[in-house]
Amino acid sequence: HGRMRRASLFMTHIHVHVMSNLNPRVCTRQASSSLWRAKPTPSRDGVGRQFRTTIAPPLRSAPLSDDEKKVNMLRNLTLDGPKYVSTKAFEPSDVDKAKAQVIRFLEYKPRTRRELFDKLTVDKGYDAEDANEALDQLRASGVQNDAEYAEMFARYKWRNSRWAAWRVRGALRQKGVEDRDIDEGFASVFARGGVMKVDMFADEDADEEEDLMDDEVDLERERAMELLQAARTQFKRNTRGDMQARIRRLMAWLERRGHGGSVIRDIVEVIKREEKYADDDDEDDNALHFD
């Protein structure tokens, strides 16, 4: 009990002394030095000893230097004059915030101008004028371009699903892409106007020297051969039913991808001719007998 009482008194006196001292350097020195002295004194009953804690005299602080005096003077100085009002010259405007938001949208996935405008005005609450100005600046800097989006979208749909050009155009129009941007994007993906004609007597192993002589790739022929090869793969994959059922499923597969009637008829004729020749070859092989 006596030790706990002495410890409580010790902490109380230190707190009072440190809080009353104005110079922190002096407080540090006094707290780290032997500030308190425990003097043993005889108890009243003559048995044992009790301790009386006394506080040491405070140390004198060093005189302030000239620099410290100047700092104290500036701290106590009262400034007169009008209150400073921020001009917001370095704060981002609504257009800058809209551009930053558009960049965050494009980091997630590519979008058209209309999609970005709708997300800025409807989802984020930006003013239409600020949204248009932000999109114009980003288009001028090359960050967003509907023609590049149209080209990328057309390549993706053709490579993965073999969509026809007119179906890709319809999907881009729903996304808000204008026709001039669609035509610019289609220039390197489809032939002019999306024309495609499948050559019924086309040979995949045609003379390569003729192709090497051409400076520009014939997109119409190239896309037709790619579509024909995809149709062959689809026809061989569907083995259920007879020949007519397989042909009907192939025609439905081509129609869902937006290909016209002439293209579908040409592909069906090529598939039928190839199947007939394959059956004839099988019959010739079966007719050969060697003893």
mmCIF file of C-alpha atoms in Angstrom:
data_model
loop_
_atom_site.group_PDB
_atom_site.id
_atom_site.type_symbol
_atom_site.label_atom_id
_atom_site.label_comp_id
_atom_site.label_asym_id
_atom_site.label_seq_id
_atom_site.Cartn_x
_atom_site.Cartn_y
_atom_site.Cartn_z
ATOM 1 C CA HIS A 1 0.000 0.000 0.000
ATOM 2 C CA GLY A 2 2.799 2.393 0.811
ATOM 3 C CA ARG A 3 4.536 1.841 -2.524
ATOM 4 C CA MET A 4 1.334 2.470 -4.476
ATOM 5 C CA ARG A 5 0.711 5.680 -2.532
ATOM 6 C CA ARG A 6 4.235 6.938 -3.183
ATOM 7 C CA ALA A 7 3.951 6.113 -6.922
ATOM 8 C CA SER A 8 0.634 7.990 -7.187
ATOM 9 C CA LEU A 9 2.067 11.056 -5.466
ATOM 10 C CA PHE A 10 5.150 10.919 -7.688
ATOM 11 C CA MET A 11 3.136 10.941 -10.948
ATOM 12 C CA THR A 12 0.806 13.684 -9.679
ATOM 13 C CA HIS A 13 3.661 16.034 -8.777
ATOM 14 C CA ILE A 14 5.444 15.440 -12.071
ATOM 15 C CA HIS A 15 2.283 16.210 -14.096
ATOM 16 C CA VAL A 16 1.643 19.428 -12.186
ATOM 17 C CA HIS A 17 5.221 20.584 -12.483
ATOM 18 C CA VAL A 18 5.596 19.796 -16.208
ATOM 19 C CA MET A 19 2.300 21.443 -17.149
ATOM 20 C CA SER A 20 3.218 24.564 -15.217
ATOM 21 C CA ASN A 21 6.601 24.980 -16.903
ATOM 22 C CA LEU A 22 6.468 27.090 -20.076
ATOM 23 C CA ASN A 23 9.788 26.044 -21.580
ATOM 24 C CA PRO A 24 9.637 22.538 -23.099
ATOM 25 C CA ARG A 25 13.413 22.182 -23.086
ATOM 26 C CA VAL A 26 13.505 22.792 -19.371
ATOM 27 C CA CYS A 27 10.658 20.308 -18.865
ATOM 28 C CA THR A 28 12.620 17.662 -20.715
ATOM 29 C CA ARG A 29 15.721 18.234 -18.677
ATOM 30 C CA GLN A 30 13.822 18.286 -15.423
ATOM 31 C CA ALA A 31 11.868 15.137 -16.240
ATOM 32 C CA SER A 32 15.030 13.248 -17.151
ATOM 33 C CA SER A 33 17.038 14.440 -14.118
ATOM 34 C CA SER A 34 16.687 13.503 -10.481
ATOM 35 C CA LEU A 35 13.821 15.894 -9.958
ATOM 36 C CA TRP A 36 12.346 14.110 -7.004
ATOM 37 C CA ARG A 37 14.123 13.156 -3.774
ATOM 38 C CA ALA A 38 12.683 10.748 -1.217
ATOM 39 C CA LYS A 39 13.820 11.739 2.270
ATOM 40 C CA PRO A 40 13.474 9.081 4.934
ATOM 41 C CA THR A 41 11.888 10.407 8.109
ATOM 42 C CA PRO A 42 11.016 8.484 11.298
ATOM 43 C CA SER A 43 7.397 7.483 11.708
ATOM 44 C CA ARG A 44 5.270 8.766 14.546
ATOM 45 C CA ASP A 45 5.054 5.399 16.287
ATOM 46 C CA GLY A 46 8.811 4.835 15.984
ATOM 47 C CA VAL A 47 8.357 1.665 14.009
ATOM 48 C CA GLY A 48 9.555 1.588 10.432
ATOM 49 C CA ARG A 49 10.029 4.651 8.243
ATOM 50 C CA GLN A 50 7.817 6.746 6.046
ATOM 51 C CA PHE A 51 8.935 8.685 2.994
ATOM 52 C CA ARG A 52 8.098 12.279 2.211
ATOM 53 C CA THR A 53 8.493 13.312 -1.409
ATOM 54 C CA THR A 54 9.677 16.840 -2.066
ATOM 55 C CA ILE A 55 10.035 18.669 -5.377
ATOM 56 C CA ALA A 56 13.462 19.916 -6.470
ATOM 57 C CA PRO A 57 13.854 23.571 -7.361
ATOM 58 C CA PRO A 58 13.222 24.202 -11.072
ATOM 59 C CA LEU A 59 16.208 24.712 -13.330
ATOM 60 C CA ARG A 60 16.702 28.074 -14.899
ATOM 61 C CA SER A 61 15.993 28.272 -18.592
ATOM 62 C CA ALA A 62 18.552 29.666 -21.027
ATOM 63 C CA PRO A 63 17.907 33.162 -22.300
ATOM 64 C CA LEU A 64 16.140 33.412 -25.680
ATOM 65 C CA SER A 65 18.286 34.085 -28.714
ATOM 66 C CA ASP A 66 17.628 36.906 -31.155
ATOM 67 C CA ASP A 67 16.035 34.549 -33.675
ATOM 68 C CA GLU A 68 13.677 33.130 -31.052
ATOM 69 C CA LYS A 69 12.685 36.634 -30.001
ATOM 70 C CA LYS A 70 11.870 37.508 -33.630
ATOM 71 C CA VAL A 71 9.786 34.374 -34.009
ATOM 72 C CA ASN A 72 7.807 35.179 -30.857
ATOM 73 C CA MET A 73 7.290 38.739 -32.066
ATOM 74 C CA LEU A 74 5.957 37.525 -35.431
ATOM 75 C CA ARG A 75 3.630 35.105 -33.682
ATOM 76 C CA ASN A 76 2.087 37.874 -31.627
ATOM 77 C CA LEU A 77 1.898 40.293 -34.569
ATOM 78 C CA THR A 78 -1.627 41.159 -35.723
ATOM 79 C CA LEU A 79 -2.039 41.638 -39.495
ATOM 80 C CA ASP A 80 -4.433 44.288 -40.761
ATOM 81 C CA GLY A 81 -6.084 44.310 -44.189
ATOM 82 C CA PRO A 82 -8.775 42.539 -46.226
ATOM 83 C CA LYS A 83 -9.211 38.798 -45.807
ATOM 84 C CA TYR A 84 -7.713 36.629 -48.544
ATOM 85 C CA VAL A 85 -10.309 35.269 -50.932
ATOM 86 C CA SER A 86 -9.385 32.284 -53.154
ATOM 87 C CA THR A 87 -9.770 32.893 -56.886
ATOM 88 C CA LYS A 88 -9.950 29.132 -57.585
ATOM 89 C CA ALA A 89 -7.429 29.624 -60.400
ATOM 90 C CA PHE A 90 -5.721 26.293 -59.713
ATOM 91 C CA GLU A 91 -8.814 24.245 -58.910
ATOM 92 C CA PRO A 92 -10.052 21.787 -61.585
ATOM 93 C CA SER A 93 -13.093 22.885 -63.523
ATOM 94 C CA ASP A 94 -16.145 20.751 -64.266
ATOM 95 C CA VAL A 95 -14.743 20.035 -67.725
ATOM 96 C CA ASP A 96 -11.488 18.748 -66.201
ATOM 97 C CA LYS A 97 -13.414 16.540 -63.803
ATOM 98 C CA ALA A 98 -15.523 15.219 -66.683
ATOM 99 C CA LYS A 99 -12.396 14.364 -68.697
ATOM 100 C CA ALA A 100 -10.929 12.495 -65.743
ATOM 101 C CA GLN A 101 -14.180 10.579 -65.373
ATOM 102 C CA VAL A 102 -14.185 9.672 -69.067
ATOM 103 C CA ILE A 103 -10.643 8.302 -68.785
ATOM 104 C CA ARG A 104 -11.749 6.125 -65.877
ATOM 105 C CA PHE A 105 -14.661 4.859 -68.001
ATOM 106 C CA LEU A 106 -12.325 4.024 -70.900
ATOM 107 C CA GLU A 107 -9.921 2.184 -68.602
ATOM 108 C CA TYR A 108 -12.709 -0.288 -67.917
ATOM 109 C CA LYS A 109 -13.664 -0.903 -71.567
ATOM 110 C CA PRO A 110 -13.906 0.998 -74.907
ATOM 111 C CA ARG A 111 -17.042 3.073 -75.355
ATOM 112 C CA THR A 112 -18.615 5.266 -77.998
ATOM 113 C CA ARG A 113 -19.140 9.000 -77.633
ATOM 114 C CA ARG A 114 -22.875 8.621 -76.988
ATOM 115 C CA GLU A 115 -22.265 5.994 -74.314
ATOM 116 C CA LEU A 116 -19.778 8.267 -72.570
ATOM 117 C CA PHE A 117 -22.123 11.260 -72.855
ATOM 118 C CA ASP A 118 -24.998 9.301 -71.319
ATOM 119 C CA LYS A 119 -22.862 8.085 -68.439
ATOM 120 C CA LEU A 120 -21.585 11.602 -67.725
ATOM 121 C CA THR A 121 -24.961 13.320 -67.834
ATOM 122 C CA VAL A 122 -27.276 10.604 -66.522
ATOM 123 C CA ASP A 123 -25.106 8.585 -64.154
ATOM 124 C CA LYS A 124 -22.708 11.273 -62.908
ATOM 125 C CA GLY A 125 -24.895 14.388 -63.225
ATOM 126 C CA TYR A 126 -22.603 16.539 -65.386
ATOM 127 C CA ASP A 127 -24.018 19.367 -67.452
ATOM 128 C CA ALA A 128 -24.515 18.562 -71.139
ATOM 129 C CA GLU A 129 -22.349 21.476 -72.264
ATOM 130 C CA ASP A 130 -19.456 20.448 -70.004
ATOM 131 C CA ALA A 131 -19.765 16.824 -71.129
ATOM 132 C CA ASN A 132 -19.660 17.763 -74.824
ATOM 133 C CA GLU A 133 -16.670 20.038 -74.309
ATOM 134 C CA ALA A 134 -14.790 17.320 -72.433
ATOM 135 C CA LEU A 135 -15.524 14.754 -75.138
ATOM 136 C CA ASP A 136 -14.461 17.183 -77.885
ATOM 137 C CA GLN A 137 -11.120 17.768 -76.169
ATOM 138 C CA LEU A 138 -10.521 14.054 -75.689
ATOM 139 C CA ARG A 139 -11.348 13.364 -79.333
ATOM 140 C CA ALA A 140 -8.929 16.099 -80.441
ATOM 141 C CA SER A 141 -6.185 14.550 -78.308
ATOM 142 C CA GLY A 142 -6.875 11.059 -79.681
ATOM 143 C CA VAL A 143 -8.111 9.520 -76.455
ATOM 144 C CA GLN A 144 -11.563 8.628 -77.821
ATOM 145 C CA ASN A 145 -12.548 8.146 -81.450
ATOM 146 C CA ASP A 146 -15.716 6.554 -82.785
ATOM 147 C CA ALA A 147 -14.025 5.544 -86.052
ATOM 148 C CA GLU A 148 -11.407 3.541 -84.164
ATOM 149 C CA TYR A 149 -14.153 2.019 -82.035
ATOM 150 C CA ALA A 150 -16.076 1.003 -85.180
ATOM 151 C CA GLU A 151 -13.001 -0.697 -86.654
ATOM 152 C CA MET A 152 -12.254 -2.544 -83.410
ATOM 153 C CA PHE A 153 -15.883 -3.611 -82.971
ATOM 154 C CA ALA A 154 -16.146 -4.828 -86.581
ATOM 155 C CA ARG A 155 -12.934 -6.872 -86.324
ATOM 156 C CA TYR A 156 -14.094 -8.453 -83.088
ATOM 157 C CA LYS A 157 -17.529 -9.434 -84.447
ATOM 158 C CA TRP A 158 -16.106 -10.777 -87.673
ATOM 159 C CA ARG A 159 -13.304 -12.769 -86.043
ATOM 160 C CA ASN A 160 -15.463 -14.352 -83.343
ATOM 161 C CA SER A 161 -18.954 -14.577 -84.894
ATOM 162 C CA ARG A 162 -18.570 -13.900 -88.660
ATOM 163 C CA TRP A 163 -21.126 -11.112 -88.572
ATOM 164 C CA ALA A 164 -22.056 -9.545 -91.872
ATOM 165 C CA ALA A 165 -21.159 -5.907 -92.479
ATOM 166 C CA TRP A 166 -24.746 -4.651 -92.377
ATOM 167 C CA ARG A 167 -25.408 -6.327 -89.030
ATOM 168 C CA VAL A 168 -22.258 -4.772 -87.560
ATOM 169 C CA ARG A 169 -23.403 -1.402 -88.914
ATOM 170 C CA GLY A 170 -26.788 -1.786 -87.235
ATOM 171 C CA ALA A 171 -25.189 -2.600 -83.894
ATOM 172 C CA LEU A 172 -22.900 0.442 -84.152
ATOM 173 C CA ARG A 173 -25.825 2.704 -84.993
ATOM 174 C CA GLN A 174 -27.567 1.540 -81.833
ATOM 175 C CA LYS A 175 -24.459 2.587 -79.916
ATOM 176 C CA GLY A 176 -24.668 6.068 -81.427
ATOM 177 C CA VAL A 177 -21.856 5.867 -83.987
ATOM 178 C CA GLU A 178 -22.421 8.027 -87.060
ATOM 179 C CA ASP A 179 -22.252 6.607 -90.587
ATOM 180 C CA ARG A 180 -19.110 8.523 -91.551
ATOM 181 C CA ASP A 181 -17.240 7.011 -88.618
ATOM 182 C CA ILE A 182 -18.612 3.557 -89.477
ATOM 183 C CA ASP A 183 -17.443 3.871 -93.090
ATOM 184 C CA GLU A 184 -14.007 4.987 -91.934
ATOM 185 C CA GLY A 185 -13.746 2.070 -89.540
ATOM 186 C CA PHE A 186 -15.002 -0.468 -92.094
ATOM 187 C CA ALA A 187 -12.387 0.543 -94.683
ATOM 188 C CA SER A 188 -9.795 -1.925 -93.345
ATOM 189 C CA VAL A 189 -12.226 -4.671 -92.273
ATOM 190 C CA PHE A 190 -14.800 -5.165 -95.035
ATOM 191 C CA ALA A 191 -14.877 -4.487 -98.735
ATOM 192 C CA ARG A 192 -16.488 -1.303 -99.953
ATOM 193 C CA GLY A 193 -20.158 -1.436 -98.992
ATOM 194 C CA GLY A 194 -19.682 -4.786 -97.272
ATOM 195 C CA VAL A 195 -19.951 -6.617 -100.597
ATOM 196 C CA MET A 196 -19.087 -10.332 -100.443
ATOM 197 C CA LYS A 197 -19.337 -12.896 -103.224
ATOM 198 C CA VAL A 198 -18.340 -16.499 -102.721
ATOM 199 C CA ASP A 199 -16.663 -18.034 -105.757
ATOM 200 C CA MET A 200 -18.195 -21.437 -106.344
ATOM 201 C CA PHE A 201 -15.008 -22.648 -108.025
ATOM 202 C CA ALA A 202 -12.567 -20.948 -105.669
ATOM 203 C CA ASP A 203 -9.549 -22.973 -104.745
ATOM 204 C CA GLU A 204 -7.792 -22.298 -101.459
ATOM 205 C CA ASP A 205 -4.492 -23.436 -103.000
ATOM 206 C CA ALA A 206 -4.686 -20.893 -105.806
ATOM 207 C CA ASP A 207 -1.590 -19.453 -107.359
ATOM 208 C CA GLU A 208 0.142 -17.464 -104.606
ATOM 209 C CA GLU A 209 2.282 -15.508 -107.058
ATOM 210 C CA GLU A 210 -0.810 -13.675 -108.291
ATOM 211 C CA ASP A 211 -1.645 -12.610 -104.762
ATOM 212 C CA LEU A 212 1.895 -11.439 -104.122
ATOM 213 C CA MET A 213 1.774 -9.200 -107.174
ATOM 214 C CA ASP A 214 -1.189 -7.269 -105.782
ATOM 215 C CA ASP A 215 -0.237 -4.363 -103.546
ATOM 216 C CA GLU A 216 -3.576 -4.307 -101.748
ATOM 217 C CA VAL A 217 -5.339 -7.359 -100.317
ATOM 218 C CA ASP A 218 -8.661 -8.153 -101.957
ATOM 219 C CA LEU A 219 -10.892 -7.899 -98.899
ATOM 220 C CA GLU A 220 -13.936 -9.201 -100.727
ATOM 221 C CA ARG A 221 -12.213 -12.455 -101.665
ATOM 222 C CA GLU A 222 -10.464 -12.787 -98.341
ATOM 223 C CA ARG A 223 -13.628 -12.355 -96.271
ATOM 224 C CA ALA A 224 -15.547 -14.708 -98.588
ATOM 225 C CA MET A 225 -12.952 -17.444 -98.125
ATOM 226 C CA GLU A 226 -12.972 -16.964 -94.355
ATOM 227 C CA LEU A 227 -16.766 -17.207 -94.266
ATOM 228 C CA LEU A 228 -16.716 -20.296 -96.476
ATOM 229 C CA GLN A 229 -14.196 -21.981 -94.208
ATOM 230 C CA ALA A 230 -16.304 -21.162 -91.131
ATOM 231 C CA ALA A 231 -19.389 -22.577 -92.903
ATOM 232 C CA ARG A 232 -17.509 -25.779 -93.695
ATOM 233 C CA THR A 233 -16.522 -26.158 -90.046
ATOM 234 C CA GLN A 234 -20.088 -25.515 -88.911
ATOM 235 C CA PHE A 235 -21.497 -28.014 -91.414
ATOM 236 C CA LYS A 236 -19.099 -30.767 -90.356
ATOM 237 C CA ARG A 237 -19.876 -30.084 -86.716
ATOM 238 C CA ASN A 238 -23.622 -30.630 -87.200
ATOM 239 C CA THR A 239 -23.815 -34.332 -87.935
ATOM 240 C CA ARG A 240 -27.392 -34.943 -86.780
ATOM 241 C CA GLY A 241 -29.966 -35.793 -89.410
ATOM 242 C CA ASP A 242 -29.702 -36.224 -93.151
ATOM 243 C CA MET A 243 -28.144 -33.901 -95.719
ATOM 244 C CA GLN A 244 -31.161 -31.594 -96.028
ATOM 245 C CA ALA A 245 -31.447 -31.121 -92.254
ATOM 246 C CA ARG A 246 -27.773 -30.240 -91.997
ATOM 247 C CA ILE A 247 -28.133 -27.755 -94.870
ATOM 248 C CA ARG A 248 -31.126 -26.087 -93.191
ATOM 249 C CA ARG A 249 -29.203 -25.666 -89.942
ATOM 250 C CA LEU A 250 -26.285 -24.189 -91.859
ATOM 251 C CA MET A 251 -28.558 -21.692 -93.614
ATOM 252 C CA ALA A 252 -30.104 -20.661 -90.293
ATOM 253 C CA TRP A 253 -26.609 -20.191 -88.844
ATOM 254 C CA LEU A 254 -25.680 -17.858 -91.710
ATOM 255 C CA GLU A 255 -28.952 -15.920 -91.501
ATOM 256 C CA ARG A 256 -28.484 -15.234 -87.793
ATOM 257 C CA ARG A 257 -25.182 -13.588 -88.644
ATOM 258 C CA GLY A 258 -26.831 -11.277 -91.149
ATOM 259 C CA HIS A 259 -25.604 -12.691 -94.441
ATOM 260 C CA GLY A 260 -27.738 -12.155 -97.506
ATOM 261 C CA GLY A 261 -29.563 -14.703 -99.593
ATOM 262 C CA SER A 262 -27.062 -14.691 -102.466
ATOM 263 C CA VAL A 263 -24.135 -15.360 -100.129
ATOM 264 C CA ILE A 264 -26.028 -18.170 -98.400
ATOM 265 C CA ARG A 265 -26.972 -19.785 -101.736
ATOM 266 C CA ASP A 266 -23.377 -19.668 -102.975
ATOM 267 C CA ILE A 267 -22.061 -21.238 -99.772
ATOM 268 C CA VAL A 268 -24.708 -23.962 -99.853
ATOM 269 C CA GLU A 269 -23.841 -24.785 -103.472
ATOM 270 C CA VAL A 270 -20.145 -25.044 -102.620
ATOM 271 C CA ILE A 271 -20.882 -27.295 -99.643
ATOM 272 C CA LYS A 272 -23.144 -29.562 -101.722
ATOM 273 C CA ARG A 273 -20.571 -29.810 -104.519
ATOM 274 C CA GLU A 274 -17.827 -30.704 -102.043
ATOM 275 C CA GLU A 275 -19.997 -33.356 -100.383
ATOM 276 C CA LYS A 276 -20.865 -34.872 -103.781
ATOM 277 C CA TYR A 277 -17.216 -35.055 -104.784
ATOM 278 C CA ALA A 278 -16.360 -36.601 -101.417
ATOM 279 C CA ASP A 279 -19.020 -39.289 -101.917
ATOM 280 C CA ASP A 280 -17.717 -39.995 -105.436
ATOM 281 C CA ASP A 281 -14.191 -40.398 -104.125
ATOM 282 C CA ASP A 282 -15.421 -42.825 -101.473
ATOM 283 C CA GLU A 283 -17.223 -44.877 -104.112
ATOM 284 C CA ASP A 284 -14.093 -44.974 -106.282
ATOM 285 C CA ASP A 285 -12.024 -46.129 -103.321
ATOM 286 C CA ASN A 286 -14.519 -48.849 -102.490
ATOM 287 C CA ALA A 287 -14.541 -50.022 -106.126
ATOM 288 C CA LEU A 288 -10.804 -50.751 -106.070
ATOM 289 C CA HIS A 289 -9.962 -54.347 -105.093
ATOM 290 C CA PHE A 290 -6.535 -55.836 -105.154
ATOM 291 C CA ASP A 291 -5.857 -59.535 -104.988
#
